[in-house]
CSV table of C-alpha atoms in Angstrom, one decimal:
chain,number,residue,atom,x,y,z
V,1,MET,CA,151.1,107.2,-106.3
V,2,ILE,CA,152.2,110.1,-108.8
V,3,TYR,CA,155.7,110.2,-110.2
V,4,GLN,CA,157.4,113.3,-111.6
V,5,ASP,CA,158.0,112.8,-115.3
V,6,ARG,CA,162.0,112.8,-115.8
V,7,SER,CA,162.1,111.4,-119.2
V,8,ASP,CA,163.5,114.5,-120.8
V,9,ARG,CA,166.6,114.5,-118.7
V,10,PRO,CA,169.9,113.1,-119.9
V,11,GLY,CA,169.8,110.3,-117.3
V,12,TYR,CA,167.0,108.8,-119.5
V,13,LEU,CA,169.2,108.3,-122.4
V,14,ILE,CA,169.9,104.6,-123.4
V,15,ASP,CA,173.6,104.9,-122.8
V,16,ARG,CA,173.2,105.2,-119.1
V,17,ALA,CA,171.2,101.9,-118.7
V,18,ILE,CA,171.6,98.2,-119.2
V,19,PRO,CA,168.8,95.5,-119.8
V,20,LEU,CA,168.0,93.5,-116.7
V,21,LEU,CA,170.3,90.6,-116.4
V,22,PRO,CA,168.5,87.5,-117.4
V,23,ARG,CA,170.9,85.1,-115.7
V,24,ILE,CA,172.5,85.1,-112.3
V,25,LYS,CA,176.3,84.8,-112.4
V,26,GLY,CA,179.0,84.8,-109.9
V,27,GLY,CA,180.5,82.4,-107.2
V,28,LYS,CA,178.6,80.5,-104.5
V,29,ALA,CA,179.5,83.2,-101.7
V,30,TYR,CA,178.4,86.1,-103.9
V,31,GLN,CA,175.1,84.0,-104.9
V,32,LYS,CA,174.5,83.4,-100.9
V,33,HIS,CA,175.0,87.1,-100.3
V,34,LEU,CA,172.6,87.8,-103.2
V,35,LEU,CA,169.9,85.8,-101.9
V,36,ASP,CA,170.3,86.7,-98.0
V,37,ALA,CA,170.3,90.5,-99.4
V,38,ALA,CA,167.0,89.8,-101.3
V,39,TYR,CA,165.4,88.4,-98.2
V,40,LYS,CA,166.6,91.2,-96.1
V,41,LEU,CA,165.4,94.0,-98.5
V,42,TYR,CA,162.0,92.2,-98.9
V,43,ASP,CA,161.4,92.5,-95.4
V,44,LEU,CA,162.5,96.3,-95.2
V,45,ILE,CA,160.3,96.9,-98.3
V,46,ARG,CA,157.0,95.3,-97.1
V,47,ASN,CA,157.3,96.7,-93.6
V,48,ASP,CA,158.1,100.3,-95.0
V,49,PRO,CA,155.4,103.0,-93.9
V,50,THR,CA,155.7,104.5,-97.5
V,51,VAL,CA,155.2,101.4,-99.3
V,52,LEU,CA,152.3,100.3,-97.1
V,53,LEU,CA,150.8,103.7,-97.6
V,54,HIS,CA,150.6,102.9,-101.5
V,55,ILE,CA,149.4,99.5,-101.4
V,56,GLN,CA,146.5,99.2,-104.0
V,57,ASP,CA,147.5,102.6,-105.2
V,58,LYS,CA,147.9,103.1,-108.8
V,59,THR,CA,151.3,104.0,-110.5
V,60,SER,CA,151.1,106.9,-112.9
V,61,VAL,CA,153.2,109.4,-114.3
V,62,HIS,CA,152.8,113.2,-113.3
V,63,ARG,CA,152.8,114.6,-117.0
V,64,GLU,CA,150.8,111.8,-118.7
V,65,GLY,CA,148.7,110.4,-115.9
V,66,ALA,CA,148.8,107.1,-117.4
V,67,THR,CA,148.5,104.2,-115.1
V,68,ARG,CA,151.5,102.0,-114.9
V,69,GLY,CA,150.5,99.5,-112.5
V,70,VAL,CA,149.2,98.6,-109.1
V,71,LEU,CA,151.2,97.9,-106.0
V,72,ARG,CA,149.6,94.8,-104.6
V,73,PRO,CA,149.7,93.5,-101.1
V,74,PHE,CA,152.5,91.4,-100.1
V,75,LEU,CA,151.0,87.7,-99.7
V,76,PRO,CA,152.8,84.7,-98.4
V,77,SER,CA,151.9,82.9,-101.5
V,78,ASP,CA,153.9,85.4,-103.7
V,79,LEU,CA,157.0,85.3,-101.6
V,80,ARG,CA,159.2,82.9,-103.7
V,81,HIS,CA,158.2,84.7,-107.1
V,82,ASN,CA,158.9,88.1,-105.2
V,83,ILE,CA,162.3,87.0,-104.1
V,84,ASN,CA,163.4,85.6,-107.3
V,85,ALA,CA,162.6,89.1,-109.1
V,86,LEU,CA,164.3,90.9,-106.3
V,87,VAL,CA,167.3,88.7,-106.7
V,88,HIS,CA,167.5,89.4,-110.5
V,89,LEU,CA,167.0,93.1,-109.9
V,90,LEU,CA,169.8,93.3,-107.1
V,91,HIS,CA,172.2,91.4,-109.3
V,92,SER,CA,171.8,93.9,-112.3
V,93,PHE,CA,171.9,96.8,-109.8
V,94,ALA,CA,175.2,95.5,-108.3
V,95,HIS,CA,176.4,95.0,-111.7
V,96,ILE,CA,176.2,98.8,-112.9
V,97,ALA,CA,177.1,99.9,-109.4
V,98,SER,CA,180.5,97.7,-109.6
V,99,ARG,CA,181.4,99.4,-113.1
V,100,VAL,CA,182.2,102.7,-111.9
V,101,ASN,CA,184.0,103.8,-115.0
V,102,ASP,CA,181.2,103.1,-117.3
V,103,ARG,CA,179.0,105.6,-115.6
V,104,LEU,CA,176.0,103.5,-115.6
V,105,THR,CA,172.9,104.3,-113.4
V,106,GLN,CA,169.8,102.7,-114.8
V,107,ILE,CA,168.4,99.1,-115.3
V,108,ALA,CA,166.0,98.7,-118.4
V,109,ILE,CA,163.3,96.5,-117.2
V,110,PRO,CA,160.7,94.7,-119.5
V,111,LEU,CA,157.3,94.6,-118.1
V,112,ALA,CA,155.4,93.8,-121.2
V,113,ARG,CA,153.8,90.2,-121.5
V,114,ASP,CA,156.1,89.4,-124.7
V,115,ALA,CA,159.1,89.3,-122.4
V,116,PHE,CA,157.9,86.4,-120.2
V,117,VAL,CA,157.0,84.2,-123.0
V,118,GLY,CA,158.8,82.1,-125.7
V,119,PRO,CA,162.3,80.3,-125.8
V,120,ASP,CA,164.3,83.5,-124.5
V,121,ARG,CA,161.6,84.6,-121.7
V,122,LEU,CA,163.0,85.9,-118.5
V,123,PRO,CA,163.0,83.4,-115.8
V,124,LEU,CA,160.6,85.5,-113.7
V,125,GLN,CA,156.9,86.1,-113.2
V,126,GLN,CA,155.8,89.1,-114.9
V,127,GLN,CA,153.4,90.1,-111.9
V,128,ALA,CA,156.2,89.7,-109.3
V,129,LEU,CA,158.7,91.6,-111.3
V,130,SER,CA,156.3,94.6,-111.9
V,131,GLN,CA,155.5,94.4,-107.8
V,132,MET,CA,159.2,94.7,-107.0
V,133,VAL,CA,159.7,97.6,-109.6
V,134,TYR,CA,156.9,99.7,-108.1
V,135,ALA,CA,157.7,98.8,-104.6
V,136,LEU,CA,161.4,99.9,-105.0
V,137,ALA,CA,160.1,103.1,-106.6
V,138,VAL,CA,158.3,104.2,-103.4
V,139,PHE,CA,160.5,102.6,-100.9
V,140,ARG,CA,162.2,105.4,-98.7
V,141,GLY,CA,164.7,103.6,-96.2
V,142,LYS,CA,166.8,106.3,-95.3
V,143,GLY,CA,166.1,108.2,-98.3
V,144,GLU,CA,165.0,107.8,-102.0
V,145,TRP,CA,166.4,104.5,-103.2
V,146,ALA,CA,165.2,104.2,-106.9
V,147,VAL,CA,163.6,106.7,-109.3
V,148,LEU,CA,161.1,105.3,-112.0
V,149,TYR,CA,161.4,106.1,-115.5
V,150,PRO,CA,158.3,105.0,-117.3
V,151,ALA,CA,158.3,103.2,-120.7
V,152,ARG,CA,158.0,105.6,-123.5
V,153,TYR,CA,157.4,104.9,-127.3
V,154,ASN,CA,158.3,107.9,-129.9
V,155,ASP,CA,155.7,107.6,-132.9
V,156,GLU,CA,157.8,109.6,-135.3
V,157,THR,CA,161.2,107.5,-134.6
V,158,GLY,CA,159.7,104.2,-133.8
V,159,ILE,CA,162.1,103.9,-131.0
V,160,GLY,CA,160.6,102.6,-127.6
V,161,LEU,CA,162.3,102.7,-124.0
V,162,ARG,CA,161.5,100.4,-121.4
V,163,THR,CA,160.6,101.1,-118.0
V,164,ARG,CA,163.8,102.0,-116.0
V,165,LEU,CA,164.8,102.4,-112.3
V,166,GLU,CA,167.8,104.6,-111.6
V,167,LEU,CA,170.0,104.0,-108.5
V,168,GLN,CA,170.2,106.5,-105.8
V,169,LEU,CA,173.0,107.0,-103.2
V,170,PRO,CA,171.2,105.1,-100.3
V,171,PHE,CA,170.7,102.0,-102.4
V,172,LEU,CA,174.2,102.1,-103.5
V,173,ASP,CA,175.5,102.4,-100.0
V,174,TRP,CA,173.3,99.5,-99.0
V,175,LEU,CA,174.4,97.2,-101.9
V,176,LEU,CA,178.2,97.9,-100.8
V,177,LEU,CA,177.5,96.9,-97.5
V,178,GLU,CA,175.8,93.8,-98.3
V,179,ARG,CA,179.1,92.8,-100.2
V,180,LEU,CA,177.3,92.8,-103.7
V,181,VAL,CA,179.6,95.6,-105.3
V,182,PHE,CA,183.1,94.8,-105.9
V,183,VAL,CA,185.7,95.1,-108.8
V,184,GLY,CA,185.2,92.6,-111.5
V,185,HIS,CA,181.6,91.9,-110.5
V,186,PRO,CA,180.4,89.4,-110.8
V,187,THR,CA,183.4,86.9,-111.1
V,188,PRO,CA,186.5,88.9,-109.9
V,189,LYS,CA,189.7,88.1,-111.2
V,190,ALA,CA,192.4,86.8,-108.7
V,191,PRO,CA,194.8,89.6,-107.9
V,192,LYS,CA,198.0,89.8,-110.1
V,193,ARG,CA,201.1,89.3,-108.1
V,194,ALA,CA,204.2,90.9,-109.3
V,195,VAL,CA,207.5,88.7,-109.8
V,196,ALA,CA,209.7,89.6,-106.6
V,197,GLY,CA,213.1,90.9,-107.5
V,198,PRO,CA,216.3,91.5,-105.5
V,199,ILE,CA,215.7,92.6,-102.1
V,200,LEU,CA,218.2,95.3,-102.2
V,201,ARG,CA,218.5,97.9,-104.8
V,202,ILE,CA,219.9,101.4,-105.8
V,203,LYS,CA,217.8,103.8,-107.6
V,204,SER,CA,219.5,106.4,-110.0
V,205,ASP,CA,218.9,108.7,-112.8
V,206,ASP,CA,220.9,109.6,-115.6
V,207,GLU,CA,219.9,112.8,-117.6
V,208,GLY,CA,216.3,112.5,-116.4
V,209,TYR,CA,216.0,108.8,-117.1
V,210,GLU,CA,215.6,106.8,-113.9
V,211,TYR,CA,216.7,103.1,-113.5
V,212,ILE,CA,217.1,100.7,-110.8
V,213,VAL,CA,220.0,98.0,-110.2
V,214,PRO,CA,220.4,95.4,-107.8
V,215,LEU,CA,222.7,95.9,-104.7
V,216,ASN,CA,224.8,92.8,-104.7
V,217,ARG,CA,225.9,92.2,-101.2
V,218,ASP,CA,225.0,90.1,-98.2
V,219,LEU,CA,221.9,91.3,-96.1
V,220,LEU,CA,222.9,93.4,-93.0
V,221,GLU,CA,221.7,91.8,-89.7
V,222,ILE,CA,219.0,94.3,-89.5
V,223,GLU,CA,217.8,93.5,-93.1
V,224,ALA,CA,217.8,90.0,-92.5
V,225,ILE,CA,214.2,90.3,-91.5
V,226,LEU,CA,213.1,90.7,-95.0
V,227,PRO,CA,213.1,87.3,-96.7
V,228,PRO,CA,211.2,85.5,-93.8
V,229,LEU,CA,208.8,88.5,-93.5
V,230,ASN,CA,208.0,88.5,-97.2
V,231,ALA,CA,207.2,84.8,-97.0
V,232,GLU,CA,204.7,85.5,-94.3
V,233,LEU,CA,203.2,88.5,-96.1
V,234,ALA,CA,202.7,86.6,-99.4
V,235,LYS,CA,200.3,84.4,-97.5
V,236,GLN,CA,198.2,87.2,-96.3
V,237,ARG,CA,194.6,87.6,-97.5
V,238,ILE,CA,194.1,91.4,-98.3
V,239,SER,CA,190.9,92.9,-98.7
V,240,LEU,CA,188.9,96.4,-98.4
V,241,VAL,CA,185.7,96.7,-96.7
V,242,LEU,CA,184.5,100.2,-97.4
V,243,PRO,CA,181.6,101.9,-95.5
V,244,CYS,CA,180.1,103.8,-98.3
V,245,TYR,CA,179.8,103.9,-102.0
V,246,ASP,CA,181.2,107.1,-102.3
V,247,LEU,CA,184.7,105.9,-101.5
V,248,PHE,CA,184.4,102.9,-103.6
V,249,ALA,CA,183.6,105.2,-106.5
V,250,ARG,CA,186.3,107.8,-105.9
V,251,HIS,CA,189.1,105.4,-105.4
V,252,PHE,CA,187.8,102.8,-107.7
V,253,ASP,CA,191.1,102.5,-109.7
V,254,HIS,CA,193.2,101.5,-106.5
V,255,LEU,CA,190.7,98.7,-105.3
V,256,GLY,CA,192.1,95.8,-107.2
V,257,LEU,CA,194.9,95.4,-104.7
V,258,GLN,CA,197.2,94.2,-107.6
V,259,GLY,CA,200.9,93.6,-107.5
V,260,ARG,CA,203.5,92.5,-105.0
V,261,ARG,CA,202.9,91.3,-101.4
V,262,SER,CA,206.5,91.7,-100.5
V,263,LEU,CA,209.2,94.4,-99.5
V,264,TYR,CA,212.7,95.4,-100.8
V,265,ARG,CA,215.0,98.0,-99.6
V,266,GLN,CA,215.9,100.9,-102.0
V,267,PHE,CA,218.7,103.4,-101.7
V,268,ARG,CA,219.0,106.4,-103.9
V,269,ASP,CA,222.3,106.9,-106.0
V,270,GLU,CA,224.4,104.8,-103.4
V,271,GLU,CA,224.3,102.7,-100.3
V,272,GLY,CA,223.7,104.8,-97.2
V,273,ILE,CA,221.4,107.3,-98.9
V,274,ALA,CA,217.6,106.7,-98.1
V,275,GLY,CA,217.0,103.0,-98.0
V,276,ARG,CA,213.5,103.1,-97.3
V,277,LEU,CA,211.1,100.0,-97.9
V,278,TYR,CA,209.0,99.7,-100.8
V,279,GLY,CA,207.2,97.0,-103.0
V,280,HIS,CA,204.2,96.0,-101.2
V,281,CYS,CA,200.8,97.0,-103.2
V,282,ILE,CA,199.3,98.5,-100.0
V,283,GLN,CA,201.8,101.3,-100.1
V,284,THR,CA,200.2,102.9,-103.0
V,285,LEU,CA,196.6,103.0,-101.7
V,286,PRO,CA,195.3,106.3,-100.7
V,287,SER,CA,195.3,107.2,-96.9
V,288,ALA,CA,191.4,107.7,-97.1
V,289,ILE,CA,190.8,104.0,-97.7
V,290,ARG,CA,193.6,102.3,-95.9
V,291,PRO,CA,191.6,102.2,-92.5
V,292,PHE,CA,189.1,100.0,-94.1
V,293,LEU,CA,192.0,97.2,-95.1
V,294,GLN,CA,191.4,93.6,-93.7
V,295,ILE,CA,194.1,91.2,-93.2
V,296,ASN,CA,193.0,87.5,-93.2
V,297,GLY,CA,189.3,88.6,-92.8
V,298,ASN,CA,190.2,90.9,-89.7
V,299,PRO,CA,190.0,94.6,-89.4
V,300,SER,CA,193.5,96.3,-89.4
V,301,ILE,CA,195.0,99.5,-87.7
V,302,GLU,CA,197.9,101.8,-88.8
V,303,ALA,CA,200.2,103.6,-86.5
V,304,ASP,CA,202.6,106.2,-87.4
V,305,TYR,CA,205.3,108.3,-85.7
V,306,ARG,CA,203.8,111.8,-85.2
V,307,GLY,CA,205.8,114.6,-87.1
V,308,MET,CA,208.9,112.0,-87.5
V,309,GLN,CA,211.2,114.0,-89.9
V,310,LEU,CA,210.9,117.2,-87.7
V,311,VAL,CA,211.4,115.1,-84.6
V,312,LEU,CA,214.4,113.3,-86.2
V,313,LEU,CA,215.9,116.5,-86.8
V,314,TYR,CA,215.7,117.6,-83.0
V,315,ALA,CA,216.9,113.9,-82.2
V,316,GLU,CA,220.0,114.0,-84.3
V,317,ALA,CA,220.9,117.6,-82.9
V,318,GLY,CA,220.4,116.2,-79.5
V,319,ILE,CA,217.8,118.8,-78.4
V,320,THR,CA,214.5,118.3,-77.1
V,321,PRO,CA,211.5,119.2,-79.5
V,322,PRO,CA,209.2,122.1,-78.1
V,323,LYS,CA,205.8,120.9,-76.4
V,324,GLY,CA,202.6,121.3,-78.4
V,325,ASP,CA,201.9,121.1,-82.0
V,326,PRO,CA,205.3,122.0,-84.0
V,327,TYR,CA,203.0,122.9,-86.9
V,328,LEU,CA,200.4,125.2,-85.3
V,329,LEU,CA,202.6,128.2,-85.0
V,330,GLN,CA,201.7,131.6,-83.4
V,331,ASP,CA,203.3,134.6,-85.5
V,332,PRO,CA,201.9,137.9,-86.1
V,333,ARG,CA,202.1,137.6,-90.0
V,334,LEU,CA,199.9,134.4,-89.9
V,335,PRO,CA,196.6,136.0,-89.3
V,336,ARG,CA,196.9,137.6,-92.8
V,337,LEU,CA,197.2,134.2,-94.4
V,338,TYR,CA,194.5,132.2,-92.4
V,339,GLY,CA,192.3,132.8,-89.3
V,340,GLU,CA,191.7,130.9,-86.2
V,341,VAL,CA,188.8,128.6,-87.0
V,342,GLU,CA,189.4,124.9,-87.5
V,343,GLU,CA,189.6,124.8,-91.2
V,344,ASP,CA,192.0,127.6,-91.4
V,345,GLN,CA,194.3,126.0,-88.7
V,346,ALA,CA,194.5,122.9,-90.8
V,347,LEU,CA,195.4,125.1,-93.8
V,348,GLY,CA,198.2,126.4,-91.6
V,349,ARG,CA,199.5,123.2,-90.5
V,350,SER,CA,199.6,121.9,-94.1
V,351,LEU,CA,201.5,124.9,-95.0
V,352,MET,CA,204.1,124.5,-92.2
V,353,LYS,CA,204.6,120.7,-93.2
V,354,ALA,CA,205.2,121.9,-96.8
V,355,VAL,CA,208.0,124.1,-95.7
V,356,LEU,CA,209.5,121.3,-93.7
V,357,THR,CA,209.2,118.7,-96.6
V,358,MET,CA,210.7,121.0,-99.1
V,359,SER,CA,213.5,122.3,-96.6
V,360,VAL,CA,214.8,118.7,-96.2
V,361,GLY,CA,214.5,118.0,-99.8
V,362,ASN,CA,216.8,121.0,-100.8
V,363,THR,CA,220.0,122.4,-99.9
V,364,ASN,CA,219.3,125.9,-99.1
V,365,ARG,CA,216.6,128.6,-98.6
V,366,GLN,CA,216.5,129.9,-102.0
V,367,GLU,CA,215.9,126.4,-103.4
V,368,THR,CA,213.2,125.7,-100.9
V,369,VAL,CA,211.4,129.0,-101.6
V,370,ALA,CA,211.4,128.5,-105.2
V,371,ALA,CA,209.8,124.9,-104.6
V,372,LEU,CA,207.4,126.3,-102.1
V,373,SER,CA,206.3,128.9,-104.6
V,374,GLY,CA,205.5,126.4,-107.2
V,375,TYR,CA,203.6,124.5,-104.4
V,376,LEU,CA,201.6,127.6,-103.5
V,377,ASN,CA,200.6,128.2,-107.0
V,378,ALA,CA,199.6,124.8,-108.1
V,379,GLU,CA,197.9,123.6,-104.7
V,380,THR,CA,196.5,126.7,-102.9
V,381,SER,CA,195.0,130.1,-103.8
V,382,LEU,CA,197.7,132.0,-101.8
V,383,SER,CA,200.2,134.0,-103.6
V,384,PRO,CA,203.4,132.4,-104.6
V,385,ARG,CA,205.1,135.6,-103.1
V,386,LEU,CA,204.3,134.3,-99.6
V,387,ALA,CA,206.7,131.2,-99.9
V,388,GLY,CA,209.7,133.4,-98.3
V,389,VAL,CA,207.4,134.3,-95.4
V,390,LEU,CA,206.4,130.9,-94.6
V,391,TYR,CA,209.8,129.6,-94.6
V,392,ASP,CA,210.8,132.3,-92.3
V,393,ILE,CA,208.0,131.7,-90.0
V,394,PHE,CA,208.5,128.0,-89.6
V,395,TRP,CA,212.4,128.1,-89.2
V,396,SER,CA,212.4,130.9,-86.7
V,397,ALA,CA,210.3,128.7,-84.6
V,398,HIS,CA,212.6,125.7,-85.2
V,399,GLN,CA,215.9,127.5,-85.8
V,400,PRO,CA,218.1,125.1,-83.9
V,401,VAL,CA,217.5,122.4,-86.3
V,402,CYS,CA,217.0,124.2,-89.7
V,403,PRO,CA,218.9,122.0,-92.1
V,404,HIS,CA,220.1,124.8,-94.2
V,405,GLY,CA,223.5,125.7,-92.7
V,406,ASN,CA,223.9,122.5,-90.8
V,407,TRP,CA,223.6,119.9,-93.4
V,408,ALA,CA,226.2,119.7,-96.3
V,409,GLU,CA,223.5,117.9,-98.3
V,410,PRO,CA,219.8,117.6,-98.4
V,411,ALA,CA,218.7,116.5,-95.1
V,412,TRP,CA,216.2,113.8,-96.5
V,413,LYS,CA,219.3,111.6,-97.6
V,414,LYS,CA,220.0,110.9,-93.8
V,415,LEU,CA,216.5,111.3,-92.5
V,416,GLN,CA,215.1,108.6,-94.7
V,417,TYR,CA,218.0,106.2,-94.2
V,418,VAL,CA,217.4,106.5,-90.3
V,419,ASP,CA,213.7,106.1,-90.5
V,420,SER,CA,214.4,102.9,-92.6
V,421,MET,CA,216.6,101.6,-89.9
V,422,ILE,CA,214.0,102.3,-87.2
V,423,ALA,CA,211.2,100.7,-89.5
V,424,LEU,CA,213.6,97.3,-89.9
V,425,ARG,CA,213.8,97.2,-86.2
V,426,VAL,CA,210.2,97.6,-85.7
V,427,LEU,CA,209.5,94.8,-88.4
V,428,ARG,CA,211.9,92.4,-86.4
V,429,LEU,CA,210.4,93.2,-83.1
V,430,LEU,CA,206.9,92.3,-84.5
V,431,TYR,CA,207.9,89.2,-86.3
V,432,ASP,CA,209.5,87.7,-83.3
V,433,GLN,CA,206.1,87.8,-81.5
V,434,GLY,CA,204.2,86.4,-84.7
V,435,VAL,CA,203.0,89.8,-86.0
V,436,TYR,CA,203.6,90.6,-89.7
V,437,ALA,CA,203.4,94.2,-90.4
V,438,ILE,CA,203.1,96.2,-93.7
V,439,PRO,CA,205.3,99.2,-93.4
V,440,ILE,CA,204.6,102.6,-95.2
V,441,HIS,CA,207.7,104.4,-94.3
V,442,ASP,CA,207.3,105.9,-90.8
V,443,SER,CA,203.9,103.9,-90.2
V,444,PHE,CA,202.9,100.4,-90.1
V,445,ILE,CA,199.6,98.3,-90.8
V,446,VAL,CA,198.7,95.3,-88.6
V,447,GLN,CA,195.6,93.4,-87.7
V,448,SER,CA,193.8,95.5,-85.1
V,449,ARG,CA,194.0,92.9,-82.1
V,450,HIS,CA,198.1,93.7,-82.4
V,451,GLU,CA,197.8,97.2,-81.6
V,452,GLY,CA,199.4,97.2,-78.4
V,453,LYS,CA,202.4,94.8,-79.8
V,454,LEU,CA,202.6,97.4,-82.5
V,455,THR,CA,202.8,100.6,-80.4
V,456,SER,CA,205.1,98.9,-77.9
V,457,ALA,CA,207.6,97.7,-80.8
V,458,MET,CA,207.6,101.3,-82.3
V,459,HIS,CA,208.5,102.8,-78.9
V,460,GLN,CA,211.1,100.3,-78.2
V,461,ALA,CA,212.7,100.7,-81.7
V,462,TRP,CA,212.8,104.5,-81.4
V,463,GLN,CA,214.1,104.6,-77.8
V,464,GLU,CA,216.9,102.2,-78.6
V,465,ARG,CA,218.3,104.7,-81.3
V,466,TYR,CA,217.2,107.8,-79.4
V,467,PRO,CA,216.7,107.0,-75.7
V,468,LYS,CA,216.4,110.8,-74.6
V,469,ALA,CA,214.3,111.9,-77.4
V,470,PRO,CA,210.5,111.4,-77.0
V,471,ILE,CA,208.1,111.0,-79.8
V,472,GLY,CA,204.4,110.4,-80.2
V,473,ILE,CA,202.5,107.6,-82.0
V,474,ARG,CA,199.2,108.1,-83.6
V,475,VAL,CA,196.8,105.1,-84.3
V,476,THR,CA,194.3,105.3,-87.1
V,477,ARG,CA,191.2,103.0,-87.0
V,478,PRO,CA,188.2,102.9,-89.3
V,479,PHE,CA,185.9,105.7,-88.5
V,480,VAL,CA,182.7,103.6,-89.3
V,481,ASP,CA,182.0,99.9,-88.1
V,482,ALA,CA,182.2,98.8,-91.7
V,483,LYS,CA,180.2,95.5,-92.2
């Protein structure tokens, strides 16, 4: 079998690798997953057509042509030693895969005889380790799993580099799904729990400095759900079971699930303004990974009110919202901004949502257009001068509920207060059924088995406040059957 020599690439440098870990560490559950994964991968390797094709084939490097070893048949008598070698390789691979910020990709593997003798010898059989290294190098599964970098010695510098295996994406995905890759590998620390503070708070600012003070009053009847709900939320076991390594790497800094497991209600400047629920560590997770939350070992779902801010404007005005997607507007000025393909429609919707968000956050058209100009400049390739056009397009379609001219203050102050009251009612309805939900403003996360109870409670809480105003509910589920 012939390998392309990649030793001149930066990936061959020593700072991308760690030595093969000589000892297996981690808890009993992890070590069981490790052993199970080794047997599973061993079966995949010894039955792989590409591996079988290269049995008794010499392993060499393209440029040098030097023999590196021979892939032997997989005999039953070698099983124990081969599994032991594979366990050590998987442990080392899982370790570098779990250390995303270190940008490690390779394991340096000693194959010379002197690594297997003496007091510091590896607890492995030399022939078995070589066998599994060469087998992984040719194993294909659903693509290339590992790249072999042969050992090298520089006569001029006297520096030698051991044989290396570099992880490829299919192998990383497999390690993750086998529960071998996780934050803090191999012995993760228990999540830090923030000390719970007052349940009612007021957030204010003074010359740009924000501060929070407790609101000292008795809980309202609708707020009385928070203490007993917090007691139940504190008992929940929260975990993330991601379906692919790319998600793990991109969102690595959010995976520790550190912080509070309880809620508080926070007003802005004074009581009656805003009042949304904050505090639970799940609320800071990116939306891309929230579908893969598990609560007490069970999958979760998230349900949210569709277009709640806009629908609230219509509901407060006593007007029925127009049918169809309120953000996908037909206007003769729009084709100059984006076309009609799906990606362009998504851009158009995001622009219209930005108009709404900035409109409810400002008191007039001038302030909103200025904020929207900054958004276009920072977040899109569109000209900031289009801000006024986008504003006029959106509010010409929703003119009856435009907050500018109809509201004395920015609309968000009341809208957030109303959605917080609805959220508190949803939490109460669910709690009384033994369901303990985690709110994220206008959405709620529960175990997937409680989906029906959640959507029913959301409809009931909305209709109690706005019996004549319809609203939709969207449910987000994992798009992959995560293991």
